Structure formats: C-alpha cells, structure tokens
Short mmCIF file of C-alpha atoms and ligand atoms in Angstrom, two decimals:
data_model
loop_
_atom_site.label_atom_id
_atom_site.label_comp_id
_atom_site.label_asym_id
_atom_site.label_seq_id
_atom_site.Cartn_x
_atom_site.Cartn_y
_atom_site.Cartn_z
CA MET A 285 51.39 -0.28 -68.83
CA PRO A 286 49.62 2.66 -70.15
CA VAL A 287 48.21 4.09 -73.37
CA ILE A 288 49.41 7.45 -74.52
CA ALA A 289 47.64 9.30 -77.30
CA VAL A 290 49.52 12.04 -79.31
CA ILE A 291 47.01 14.53 -80.73
CA GLY A 292 47.39 17.37 -83.14
CA ALA A 293 45.85 20.29 -81.23
CA GLN A 294 45.51 22.88 -83.84
CA TRP A 295 44.97 22.70 -87.71
CA GLY A 296 47.57 19.95 -88.36
CA ASP A 297 51.33 19.99 -88.82
CA GLU A 298 52.07 20.68 -85.34
CA GLY A 299 55.08 18.35 -85.11
CA LYS A 300 53.18 15.01 -84.33
CA GLY A 301 55.61 12.84 -86.25
CA LYS A 302 58.65 14.33 -84.61
CA ILE A 303 57.18 13.82 -81.11
CA VAL A 304 55.90 10.17 -81.82
CA ASP A 305 59.31 9.18 -83.26
CA LEU A 306 60.83 10.56 -79.95
CA LEU A 307 58.41 8.86 -77.52
CA ALA A 308 58.03 5.63 -79.38
CA GLU A 309 61.32 4.47 -78.24
CA LYS A 310 59.49 3.12 -75.07
CA ALA A 311 56.45 1.85 -76.98
CA ASN A 312 55.42 -1.77 -77.98
CA ILE A 313 52.77 -0.67 -80.28
CA VAL A 314 52.40 2.41 -82.26
CA ALA A 315 49.01 2.97 -83.89
CA ARG A 316 47.48 5.33 -86.36
CA PHE A 317 43.68 5.51 -85.78
CA GLY A 318 42.38 7.84 -88.42
CA GLY A 319 42.84 9.75 -91.56
CA GLY A 320 44.88 8.53 -94.37
CA SER A 321 47.71 9.80 -96.74
CA ASN A 322 46.34 13.34 -96.28
CA ALA A 323 48.76 13.42 -93.37
CA GLY A 324 52.34 14.21 -93.79
CA HIS A 325 54.49 13.48 -90.83
CA THR A 326 58.11 14.39 -91.01
CA VAL A 327 60.54 12.56 -89.01
CA VAL A 328 64.27 13.69 -88.65
CA ASN A 329 66.45 11.07 -86.73
CA PRO A 330 69.89 9.47 -87.10
CA GLN A 331 68.45 7.24 -89.92
CA GLY A 332 67.61 10.33 -92.00
CA THR A 333 64.77 12.52 -92.94
CA PHE A 334 61.42 10.84 -93.75
CA LYS A 335 57.93 12.12 -94.83
CA LEU A 336 55.35 9.52 -93.77
CA ARG A 337 51.69 9.52 -94.71
CA LEU A 338 50.31 6.38 -93.52
CA ILE A 339 53.07 4.34 -91.82
CA PRO A 340 53.33 5.24 -88.18
CA SER A 341 56.16 7.40 -87.07
CA GLY A 342 57.13 4.65 -84.68
CA ILE A 343 58.54 2.57 -87.43
CA PHE A 344 62.20 3.58 -86.83
CA HIS A 345 62.18 1.53 -83.43
CA THR A 346 62.46 -2.24 -84.14
CA LYS A 347 60.83 -2.96 -80.90
CA ALA A 348 57.54 -1.26 -81.79
CA THR A 349 54.84 -3.02 -83.66
CA CYS A 350 53.32 -0.42 -86.00
CA VAL A 351 49.56 -0.77 -86.88
CA LEU A 352 47.04 1.01 -89.04
CA GLY A 353 43.66 0.79 -87.39
CA ASN A 354 40.11 0.47 -88.56
CA GLY A 355 39.69 4.15 -88.70
CA LEU A 356 42.12 4.62 -91.45
CA ALA A 357 41.62 5.60 -94.98
CA ILE A 358 44.16 3.21 -96.87
CA ASP A 359 45.57 4.41 -99.94
CA LEU A 360 47.51 1.20 -101.12
CA THR A 361 49.56 2.93 -103.76
CA ALA A 362 50.80 5.32 -101.12
CA PHE A 363 51.41 2.49 -98.62
CA PHE A 364 53.63 0.69 -101.13
CA GLU A 365 55.34 3.68 -102.18
CA GLU A 366 56.24 4.51 -98.56
CA LEU A 367 57.62 1.06 -97.92
CA ALA A 368 59.85 1.43 -100.83
CA MET A 369 60.93 4.82 -99.63
CA LEU A 370 61.82 3.23 -96.24
CA LYS A 371 63.68 0.38 -97.98
CA GLU A 372 65.82 2.75 -99.75
CA SER A 373 67.14 3.95 -96.40
CA ASP A 374 67.65 0.19 -95.29
CA ILE A 375 64.59 0.17 -93.12
CA HIS A 376 62.62 -3.06 -93.62
CA PRO A 377 59.53 -3.13 -91.46
CA SER A 378 58.81 -6.69 -90.10
CA ASN A 379 56.29 -5.50 -87.55
CA LEU A 380 53.87 -3.54 -89.70
CA TYR A 381 50.10 -4.31 -89.68
CA ILE A 382 46.67 -3.11 -91.22
CA SER A 383 43.35 -3.73 -89.78
CA ASP A 384 41.06 -5.91 -91.95
CA LYS A 385 38.26 -3.40 -91.05
CA ALA A 386 40.18 -0.17 -92.51
CA HIS A 387 38.48 1.05 -95.52
CA VAL A 388 40.46 1.44 -98.94
CA ILE A 389 40.76 4.56 -101.01
CA MET A 390 39.67 3.53 -104.52
CA PRO A 391 40.42 5.30 -107.73
CA TYR A 392 36.95 6.79 -107.92
CA HIS A 393 37.55 8.50 -104.54
CA TYR A 394 40.42 10.35 -106.07
CA ILE A 395 38.45 11.43 -109.12
CA LEU A 396 35.47 12.47 -107.00
CA ASP A 397 37.59 14.34 -104.44
CA GLY A 398 38.89 16.47 -107.40
CA LEU A 399 35.63 16.77 -109.31
CA GLU A 400 33.70 17.88 -106.12
CA GLU A 401 36.43 20.46 -105.36
CA GLU A 402 36.24 21.83 -108.85
CA ALA A 403 32.54 21.98 -108.62
CA LYS A 404 32.63 23.97 -105.47
CA GLY A 405 34.57 26.73 -107.08
CA ALA A 406 35.11 29.59 -104.63
CA ASN A 407 33.73 27.48 -101.72
CA ALA A 408 36.28 24.62 -102.21
CA ILE A 409 37.72 23.06 -99.08
CA GLY A 410 41.20 23.04 -100.32
CA THR A 411 41.38 19.34 -99.63
CA THR A 412 44.53 17.34 -100.26
CA ARG A 413 42.72 15.55 -103.16
CA ARG A 414 43.77 12.22 -101.86
CA GLY A 415 40.19 10.83 -102.00
CA ILE A 416 39.58 11.03 -98.18
CA GLY A 417 36.31 12.86 -98.17
CA PRO A 418 34.62 10.66 -100.68
CA MET A 419 35.97 7.52 -99.04
CA TYR A 420 34.52 8.39 -95.78
CA VAL A 421 31.21 9.22 -97.42
CA ASP A 422 31.21 5.74 -98.74
CA LYS A 423 32.12 4.15 -95.31
CA VAL A 424 29.12 5.80 -93.74
CA SER A 425 26.83 5.17 -96.69
CA ARG A 426 27.83 1.42 -96.37
CA LEU A 427 29.30 1.52 -99.77
CA GLY A 428 32.93 1.09 -98.65
CA ILE A 429 35.52 -1.53 -99.63
CA ARG A 430 37.63 -2.68 -96.69
CA VAL A 431 41.05 -4.05 -96.57
CA GLY A 432 39.57 -7.56 -95.75
CA ASP A 433 37.42 -7.46 -98.82
CA LEU A 434 40.56 -7.41 -101.05
CA LEU A 435 41.64 -10.83 -99.76
CA ASP A 436 38.93 -12.67 -101.56
CA LYS A 437 38.50 -12.09 -105.30
CA ASP A 438 34.79 -13.24 -105.14
CA VAL A 439 34.02 -10.89 -102.14
CA LEU A 440 35.87 -7.90 -103.91
CA ARG A 441 33.81 -8.64 -107.08
CA SER A 442 30.61 -8.57 -105.38
CA ARG A 443 31.34 -5.40 -103.37
CA LEU A 444 33.07 -3.63 -106.35
CA GLU A 445 30.52 -4.31 -109.14
CA PRO A 446 27.51 -2.37 -107.84
CA VAL A 447 29.59 0.35 -106.25
CA LEU A 448 31.55 1.03 -109.44
CA LYS A 449 28.44 1.26 -111.48
CA LEU A 450 26.99 3.79 -109.11
CA LYS A 451 30.17 5.82 -109.05
CA ASN A 452 30.48 5.72 -112.88
CA ASP A 453 26.99 7.02 -113.05
CA ILE A 454 28.09 10.04 -110.91
CA ILE A 455 31.27 10.54 -112.82
CA THR A 456 29.75 10.34 -116.23
CA LYS A 457 26.11 11.79 -115.76
CA VAL A 458 26.83 14.49 -113.15
CA TYR A 459 30.17 15.51 -114.06
CA GLY A 460 30.52 14.46 -117.67
CA ASP A 461 33.85 12.64 -117.06
CA LYS A 462 35.07 9.30 -118.35
CA PRO A 463 34.01 6.13 -116.57
CA LEU A 464 36.43 3.84 -114.96
CA SER A 465 36.84 0.16 -116.34
CA PHE A 466 35.59 -2.38 -113.94
CA ASP A 467 38.09 -4.93 -115.29
CA GLU A 468 41.10 -2.59 -114.76
CA VAL A 469 39.99 -1.53 -111.20
CA TYR A 470 39.20 -5.12 -110.31
CA LYS A 471 42.57 -6.50 -111.58
CA GLN A 472 44.49 -3.70 -109.91
CA TYR A 473 42.70 -4.37 -106.52
CA CYS A 474 43.02 -8.15 -106.70
CA ASP A 475 46.80 -7.56 -107.17
CA PHE A 476 46.72 -5.23 -104.12
CA GLY A 477 44.95 -8.00 -102.22
CA GLN A 478 47.67 -10.32 -102.70
CA ARG A 479 50.36 -7.80 -101.89
CA ILE A 480 48.75 -6.56 -98.76
CA ALA A 481 47.65 -10.02 -97.37
CA PRO A 482 50.78 -10.44 -95.21
CA PHE A 483 50.14 -7.19 -93.44
CA VAL A 484 46.30 -7.75 -92.65
CA ARG A 485 45.49 -8.58 -88.95
CA GLU A 486 42.72 -8.18 -86.56
CA VAL A 487 44.34 -4.98 -85.11
CA ASP A 488 41.81 -4.36 -82.58
CA SER A 489 42.60 -7.73 -80.90
CA MET A 490 46.32 -7.10 -81.04
CA VAL A 491 45.83 -3.73 -79.21
CA ILE A 492 43.65 -5.51 -76.62
CA ASP A 493 46.00 -8.30 -76.02
CA ALA A 494 48.99 -5.84 -75.71
CA LEU A 495 47.35 -3.92 -73.18
CA ASP A 496 46.36 -7.15 -71.22
CA ALA A 497 49.95 -8.06 -71.27
CA GLY A 498 50.95 -4.86 -69.87
CA GLU A 499 52.66 -3.35 -72.86
CA LEU A 500 52.84 0.45 -73.74
CA VAL A 501 50.60 1.54 -76.63
CA MET A 502 51.07 4.76 -78.35
CA LEU A 503 48.35 6.34 -80.44
CA GLU A 504 49.62 8.64 -83.22
CA GLY A 505 46.90 11.21 -84.27
CA ALA A 506 46.90 12.75 -87.78
CA GLN A 507 45.43 16.24 -88.74
CA GLY A 508 44.36 18.33 -85.78
CA ALA A 509 41.50 19.04 -83.58
CA LEU A 510 40.20 22.13 -85.44
CA LEU A 511 39.95 19.96 -88.54
CA ASP A 512 37.66 17.41 -86.72
CA ILE A 513 34.50 16.69 -88.66
CA ASP A 514 32.23 17.62 -85.70
CA HIS A 515 34.32 19.98 -83.51
CA GLY A 516 36.39 21.76 -86.19
CA THR A 517 35.74 24.77 -88.39
CA TYR A 518 32.99 23.01 -90.47
CA PRO A 519 32.74 22.65 -93.33
CA PHE A 520 36.58 23.38 -93.70
CA VAL A 521 37.55 20.17 -91.96
CA THR A 522 38.68 16.66 -92.89
CA SER A 523 36.30 13.81 -92.91
CA SER A 524 37.42 11.99 -89.80
CA SER A 525 37.77 12.49 -86.18
CA PRO A 526 41.48 13.46 -85.42
CA MET A 527 40.54 14.05 -81.75
CA ILE A 528 40.78 11.62 -78.90
CA GLY A 529 37.33 10.17 -79.66
CA GLY A 530 38.41 9.18 -82.84
CA ALA A 531 41.29 7.31 -81.36
CA CYS A 532 38.72 4.97 -79.57
CA THR A 533 36.47 4.40 -82.50
CA GLY A 534 39.41 4.22 -84.86
CA LEU A 535 41.10 1.40 -83.05
CA GLY A 536 38.36 -0.35 -80.87
CA LEU A 537 39.86 0.99 -77.77
CA SER A 538 37.95 1.96 -74.46
CA PRO A 539 38.53 5.54 -73.43
CA LEU A 540 38.98 4.07 -69.98
CA ARG A 541 42.39 2.67 -71.15
CA ILE A 542 43.88 5.91 -72.20
CA ASP A 543 46.05 7.32 -69.38
CA HIS A 544 47.99 10.14 -71.23
CA ILE A 545 46.59 12.47 -73.76
CA LEU A 546 49.41 14.76 -75.13
CA GLY A 547 48.41 17.57 -77.17
CA ILE A 548 50.92 18.77 -79.76
CA PHE A 549 50.92 22.60 -80.16
CA LYS A 550 53.05 24.52 -82.65
CA ALA A 551 54.34 27.77 -80.88
CA TYR A 552 52.39 29.90 -83.46
CA THR A 553 49.46 28.98 -85.69
CA THR A 554 49.40 27.70 -89.24
CA ARG A 555 46.76 26.30 -91.51
CA VAL A 556 46.65 24.91 -94.89
CA GLY A 557 43.51 24.82 -97.04
CA ALA A 558 40.40 27.11 -96.86
CA GLY A 559 38.43 28.09 -93.78
CA PRO A 560 38.57 30.78 -90.98
CA MET A 561 41.79 31.30 -89.14
CA PRO A 562 41.40 34.46 -86.82
CA THR A 563 45.23 35.01 -86.34
CA GLU A 564 46.15 34.70 -90.06
CA SER A 565 48.70 37.40 -90.95
CA HIS A 566 49.03 38.30 -94.53
CA GLU A 567 52.07 40.34 -94.18
CA GLU A 568 54.10 40.45 -91.00
CA PRO A 569 54.62 38.26 -88.94
CA GLY A 570 53.08 35.69 -91.40
CA ASN A 571 55.77 36.11 -94.00
CA THR A 572 58.51 35.69 -91.70
CA LEU A 573 56.90 32.79 -89.88
CA ARG A 574 56.55 31.10 -93.28
CA GLU A 575 60.04 31.65 -94.52
CA ARG A 576 61.87 30.83 -91.12
CA GLY A 577 59.51 27.96 -90.50
CA ASN A 578 59.63 26.67 -94.16
CA GLU A 579 55.96 26.36 -93.73
CA TYR A 580 54.90 24.71 -96.99
CA GLY A 581 52.77 21.52 -97.00
CA THR A 582 54.83 18.17 -96.47
CA ASN A 583 52.23 16.53 -98.76
CA THR A 584 50.96 19.02 -101.10
CA LYS A 585 53.72 21.71 -100.91
CA ARG A 586 51.10 24.33 -100.60
CA PRO A 587 52.29 27.42 -98.71
CA ARG A 588 50.69 27.36 -95.13
CA ARG A 589 48.87 30.33 -93.74
CA CYS A 590 50.72 31.59 -90.63
CA GLY A 591 49.87 33.81 -87.65
CA TRP A 592 50.44 34.26 -83.97
CA PHE A 593 49.51 31.40 -81.42
CA ASP A 594 45.68 31.38 -81.01
CA ALA A 595 44.92 30.50 -77.45
CA VAL A 596 41.30 30.65 -78.05
CA ILE A 597 41.23 27.70 -80.47
CA SER A 598 44.06 25.98 -78.37
CA ARG A 599 42.21 26.16 -74.95
CA TYR A 600 39.18 24.73 -76.76
CA SER A 601 41.27 22.03 -78.24
CA ALA A 602 42.69 21.26 -74.81
CA GLN A 603 39.21 21.17 -73.15
CA ILE A 604 37.61 18.77 -75.77
CA ASN A 605 40.54 16.41 -75.97
CA GLY A 606 41.04 16.56 -72.12
CA PHE A 607 44.85 16.95 -72.69
CA ASN A 608 46.70 16.24 -69.53
CA HIS A 609 50.10 16.96 -71.20
CA ALA A 610 51.21 19.21 -73.87
CA ALA A 611 54.36 19.58 -76.30
CA LEU A 612 55.18 23.08 -77.57
CA THR A 613 56.94 22.62 -80.85
CA ARG A 614 58.93 24.95 -83.15
CA LEU A 615 59.67 27.49 -80.47
CA ASP A 616 63.00 28.12 -82.31
CA ILE A 617 61.23 29.64 -85.26
CA LEU A 618 60.27 32.54 -82.95
CA ASP A 619 64.06 33.09 -82.18
CA THR A 620 64.36 36.28 -84.30
CA PHE A 621 61.21 38.24 -83.07
CA GLU A 622 61.59 41.43 -81.06
CA SER A 623 58.18 40.84 -79.54
CA ILE A 624 55.73 38.05 -79.78
CA LYS A 625 51.90 38.17 -79.64
CA ILE A 626 49.36 35.62 -78.20
CA CYS A 627 45.69 35.93 -79.12
CA THR A 628 43.76 35.40 -75.87
CA ALA A 629 40.21 36.33 -77.06
CA TYR A 630 38.13 37.33 -80.16
CA LYS A 631 35.94 40.47 -80.64
CA VAL A 632 33.08 40.95 -82.93
CA GLY A 633 31.95 44.45 -82.38
CA ASP A 634 31.50 44.78 -78.69
CA VAL A 635 31.08 40.90 -77.96
CA THR A 636 34.16 39.16 -76.62
CA TYR A 637 34.50 35.42 -77.30
CA THR A 638 36.83 33.10 -75.31
CA ARG A 639 35.69 29.93 -77.16
CA PRO A 640 35.62 29.79 -80.86
CA PRO A 641 32.05 30.60 -81.91
CA SER A 642 30.58 27.90 -84.15
CA LEU A 643 27.51 29.62 -85.72
CA PRO A 644 28.02 30.00 -89.39
CA GLY A 645 30.14 32.89 -90.61
CA LEU A 646 30.98 34.18 -87.02
CA LEU A 647 34.45 32.95 -86.78
CA GLU A 648 35.40 34.72 -89.94
CA LYS A 649 34.28 37.94 -88.43
CA CYS A 650 36.37 37.46 -85.33
CA GLU A 651 39.15 39.98 -84.60
CA PRO A 652 41.87 38.49 -82.37
CA VAL A 653 42.63 40.39 -79.07
CA TYR A 654 46.38 40.01 -78.45
CA ILE A 655 48.69 40.28 -75.47
CA GLU A 656 52.33 41.02 -76.46
CA MET A 657 55.58 39.45 -74.89
CA PRO A 658 59.15 40.37 -75.28
CA GLY A 659 61.08 37.92 -77.71
CA TRP A 660 64.32 36.29 -76.73
CA ASN A 661 66.38 37.20 -79.92
CA CYS A 662 68.80 34.28 -79.74
CA ASP A 663 69.41 30.81 -81.21
CA ILE A 664 67.71 28.20 -78.87
CA THR A 665 68.07 25.22 -81.21
CA ASN A 666 71.10 23.69 -79.23
CA ILE A 667 69.38 24.09 -75.81
CA LYS A 668 68.87 20.78 -74.06
CA ARG A 669 67.64 21.78 -70.62
CA TYR A 670 64.67 23.77 -69.67
CA GLU A 671 66.85 26.02 -67.12
CA ASP A 672 69.00 27.00 -70.11
CA LEU A 673 66.22 28.55 -72.07
CA PRO A 674 66.21 32.40 -72.16
CA ALA A 675 63.84 33.91 -69.59
CA GLU A 676 61.68 35.28 -72.28
CA ALA A 677 61.17 31.91 -73.83
CA LYS A 678 60.33 30.33 -70.67
CA ALA A 679 57.98 33.11 -69.84
CA TYR A 680 56.31 32.59 -73.36
CA ALA A 681 55.94 28.90 -72.68
CA LYS A 682 54.53 29.55 -69.13
CA LYS A 683 51.87 31.98 -70.35
CA ILE A 684 50.79 29.44 -72.98
CA GLU A 685 50.60 26.70 -70.49
CA GLU A 686 48.35 29.04 -68.29
CA LEU A 687 46.18 29.70 -71.11
CA LEU A 688 45.72 26.20 -72.11
CA GLY A 689 45.19 24.82 -68.56
CA CYS A 690 47.42 22.01 -69.10
CA PRO A 691 51.19 21.32 -68.37
CA ILE A 692 53.71 21.62 -71.07
CA ASN A 693 56.00 18.58 -70.71
CA LEU A 694 58.10 18.85 -73.83
CA ILE A 695 59.51 21.86 -75.71
CA SER A 696 60.84 21.23 -79.21
CA VAL A 697 63.51 23.65 -80.56
CA GLY A 698 64.35 21.89 -83.84
CA SER A 699 63.23 19.16 -86.19
CA ALA A 700 65.75 16.53 -84.92
CA ARG A 701 64.91 13.93 -82.43
CA GLU A 702 67.39 15.17 -79.94
CA GLN A 703 66.28 18.86 -80.36
CA THR A 704 63.63 18.35 -77.52
CA ILE A 705 63.61 19.74 -74.04
CA GLU A 706 61.89 17.61 -71.28
CA VAL A 707 60.16 20.03 -68.90
CA SER A 708 58.77 17.13 -66.83
CA PRO A 709 58.62 13.47 -67.74
CA ILE A 710 55.33 12.04 -69.27
CA LEU A 711 55.72 8.47 -68.64
P1 LIG B 197 52.77 16.50 -88.32
O1 LIG B 197 52.05 16.61 -89.56
O2 LIG B 197 52.25 17.20 -87.06
O3 LIG B 197 53.73 15.43 -88.14
O4 LIG B 197 53.97 17.80 -88.75
P2 LIG B 197 54.71 18.03 -90.11
O5 LIG B 197 55.72 17.06 -90.25
O6 LIG B 197 53.60 18.19 -91.21
O7 LIG B 197 55.22 19.48 -89.94
C1 LIG B 197 56.00 19.85 -88.88
C2 LIG B 197 57.52 20.29 -89.44
O8 LIG B 197 58.18 20.87 -88.46
C3 LIG B 197 58.22 19.23 -90.04
O9 LIG B 197 59.02 19.72 -91.06
C4 LIG B 197 59.25 18.89 -88.94
O10 LIG B 197 60.45 18.31 -89.24
C5 LIG B 197 59.47 20.15 -88.17
N1 LIG B 197 59.52 20.36 -86.79
C6 LIG B 197 59.00 19.59 -85.78
N2 LIG B 197 59.49 20.10 -84.57
C7 LIG B 197 60.18 21.17 -84.87
C8 LIG B 197 60.81 22.23 -84.05
O11 LIG B 197 60.71 22.31 -82.95
N3 LIG B 197 61.59 23.04 -84.75
C9 LIG B 197 61.60 23.16 -86.01
N4 LIG B 197 62.34 24.16 -86.56
N5 LIG B 197 61.06 22.21 -86.81
C10 LIG B 197 60.30 21.31 -86.28
P1 LIG B 198 48.91 16.18 -90.66
O1 LIG B 198 48.73 14.86 -90.03
C1 LIG B 198 47.32 19.93 -92.20
C2 LIG B 198 43.22 19.59 -94.22
C3 LIG B 198 43.39 20.03 -95.79
C4 LIG B 198 41.91 20.62 -95.92
C5 LIG B 198 41.27 19.77 -95.04
C6 LIG B 198 40.48 18.68 -95.74
O2 LIG B 198 50.07 16.16 -91.61
O3 LIG B 198 48.66 17.26 -89.61
P2 LIG B 198 41.21 16.40 -96.74
O4 LIG B 198 42.17 15.98 -97.90
O5 LIG B 198 41.46 15.73 -95.57
O6 LIG B 198 39.69 15.98 -97.23
O7 LIG B 198 41.41 17.89 -96.59
O8 LIG B 198 41.98 19.30 -94.12
N1 LIG B 198 44.29 18.70 -93.87
C7 LIG B 198 45.46 18.89 -93.27
N2 LIG B 198 46.15 19.95 -92.93
N3 LIG B 198 47.84 18.81 -91.90
C8 LIG B 198 47.13 17.48 -92.21
O9 LIG B 198 47.60 16.33 -91.71
C9 LIG B 198 45.97 17.61 -92.89
N4 LIG B 198 45.16 16.58 -93.38
C10 LIG B 198 44.07 17.30 -93.91
O10 LIG B 198 44.54 20.96 -96.13
O11 LIG B 198 42.19 21.97 -95.64
MG1 LIG B 199 51.75 17.23 -91.37
#
C-alpha cells in the first residue's frame, strides 16, 4: 500500500486538515512530520468542529494510528490541552504516539520568540509566537531537548542545566528581561516527562514496519510551501520545511516510498504574517474574500491577507513538491463574484516573471498580471458531483489545473467532510 502526502501549497491555511480528515478513513497511519502548534487545522465532521494544532487530523478515525514525527516542535502544554479538548467531545485517542526524537518547545523558546519579534520592530516576521523559530535554532545548534530526554530525570537535568544558563544570559543580558528559574522549569518538564511517557515511541520504525506490512500511510503537512525555510519567501517564512522534502527528514522516510503527493490549493490566496504577497488586495476583492471566507487565523485570530489566486507561486509550489495530485478548496467562497481573476505572471517594469524571483526585495516590487474569468453567481455548497458544478466553476478549476500542470482530483465546496467533490480518485 502506498504513502500519500498532503502538502500545503501556498502560505498555509489551505484546508489541509479538512482533506486529511476526509482521506484518513482509509489510512492505517496518519503522521505529522513538521512544524508544531503554529499550525491550526480545522476539521468539521459528524463528531463536531475541531481546531487541531499538533494532533493529526486523522484522529477521528479509530482505525488510524496517529503519530508525531521527529521533525515536530512539540509544545506539551498545547498537546495536553488538545487531548482535553478532544475528550470533551468524547474522543479518547488510544493510538497516538510521539517520536522520542522530536524536539520540545521550552518556556525560553516562547520568551525568545516574543523578544526577538519585538526587537525586530518594523521587520518583524509576524510569527505565531509559539516558540517555533527559537526551538529549531536550538535543534540545529545542538542545544535542543528531545522528547526522549524528558523520560529520564538525570538526562533532562544534564541537558537543561547548561542550556538554561545560556538562555538566561541572553534573556537578562541582551534583552534585560527576567531569568527563568531552573528548579521550576526542571520540575515542570519532569512532570511532563511522566505524562508523556505512554505516548513515546520510535515513530520512524513504526512507519517503516507499517509500510513493510503493506499499510497505507498518510503524511499531514503543516504550513505551506511558500513558508518553507529554504524555498519560501525568506526571511518571512517558518523555521521548518513544510514541503515534501521535510516529510522525508521529519519522519525518516525514503522519498522512493512516497507515491502520491497531493497539493492543497485554496481557490484564492491568503497569507498571515508579514512578507511579500503579490496578489494581496487591500480593498476589493480582499475585503469580500476575508468576510465571506471568515479569513481570520485559526490559531492567532489575526486577519488573513487576501487576494486572487496566484498561479505563479502555485505553479512553483507544484514544481518543487512534484505534486501529482491537487485539491482545490474553498471554491464556494467565490460564489458571489461577477468575475474572478487569476494571476498568471508578474511584471517589474518591462521584465516578466513566470516564477517567483528570489533576489531580495524583488518579489515586493512584482505587479500581478491577471486573466479574468466569468463567475458563476450561485451557491455551490450542496453540489456533490463534478458534472453538476456550473460551467464557469468547472472552467475556473480547469484553468487552474492547466496553470499548475497537475490534475485536480478534489474540489472542496464547504468546510464539512461531505462537502467535497471527487473529480477523479487518488487512491
Ligand atoms: P489548514 O491549516 O490548511 O488545515 O487550514 P485551516 O483550518 O487553518 O483553514 C481552512 C478553513 O477553511 C477552515 O476553517 C476550514 O474549516 C475551512 N474550509 C476547508 N475547506 C473549505 C471549503 O471548501 N469551503 C469553505 N467554505 N471552508 C472550507
Ligand atoms: P497551518 O498548518 C499560516 C506563518 C506565521 C508567520 C510565519 C512564521 O495552519 O497552515 P512561526 O510561528 O512559524 O515562526 O511563524 O509563518 N505560519 C502560518 N501561516 N498557516 C500556518 O499553519 C502557519 N504556521 C506558521 O503567520 O508569518
Ligand atoms: Mg491553518
């Protein structure tokens, strides 16, 4: 049985949670491979409406084992809050595991995320302030604390003592803020160690064994390709690799085992946080998209920046991820527009770009070149079959498919699981 990866194709919030919840019915394992509680994945299904940050969106299918891979940034407070939230809806995950190699968000990561953002002033990234950047910095500097370290109090002490001293020096001497108490942090994380122990596994081995047993493994991306630390709109990116490459390193999975790479594309463009966004619209259609689409962050409640579909970044995303499938989500949000635009290229002066330029400051100067298509002006939220979509909606999806260079297998017309049109099967 294959591996299917579900990857955010734009700047995040494309509807990955909804699609994973839908497809996970067939999965034996659903794995997150990167990011942390900076993600906010909304799932609407017969059990209710859920906003997940860490726990995979496959958790509603009792057959699926849900795992958090080594690439994750584990915020233990968020993890236990999420478990409690699920329990309130009578969902008691029994097959939920965390890699011993995943790194842990520590209290100083939260503090430093805030202090660094403040210090950057007008150049702030607009992070979610969940400690993500500082945690990945520590991982790469080999100062990180891993989930496995929490299981042994002596190991934790030996890891934490020198690191906390260093962090307190930075917090007090660079930023003039209050130091953290070793005793308090140590105690809190020893307690976390006890609570997390039943969830800790060698997740990489679990995934390999599942594949060898012929099981279906689904990889749930977080964030989106344009937020990738290497290929995104640097420095306005997250600190991990939300792309397909990150799925391999974040789980210990060979790329040769991944058969299906499904890119999730919102039918227009949104972005939350700072950084260039060529199709951003400050008036119309931006305001209508934000209000009709309730485009406010799942996680931080910040208003999302909105604009027409940007086929330049989207095609680039399809190319660097090698998508062989796509899902087009939130098509229903476009129901009321007389006409709809798609950005097919950028212009700076006389120069035309068909891939996003990466030299500093250039993307900020790019003016979108649009094509215009007629809208459909009717409610599509109850449509179940592709044939029943209005001709204009089909033409819009076809045009996007042509611009992406990869087939659209799914069209989503509402937040609920069943509001999904299968254009052609993926599995
Ligand atoms: P994710 O981070 O990629 O999982 O996406 P988010 O959950 O942050 O944001 C997507 C939002 O759109 C959520 O509120 C979903 O419930 C909702 N959603 C997903 N697909 C559709 C759709 O086709 N139509 C509408 N109207 N809402 C959708
Ligand atoms: P999901 O999985 C949208 C953005 C932040 C900020 C930048 C860096 O729900 O699609 P970070 O806290 O990661 O250091 O912030 O990345 N960002 C997201 N935007 N959806 C997300 O996740 C995001 N995760 C991070 O807004 O611009
Ligand atoms: Mg989200």
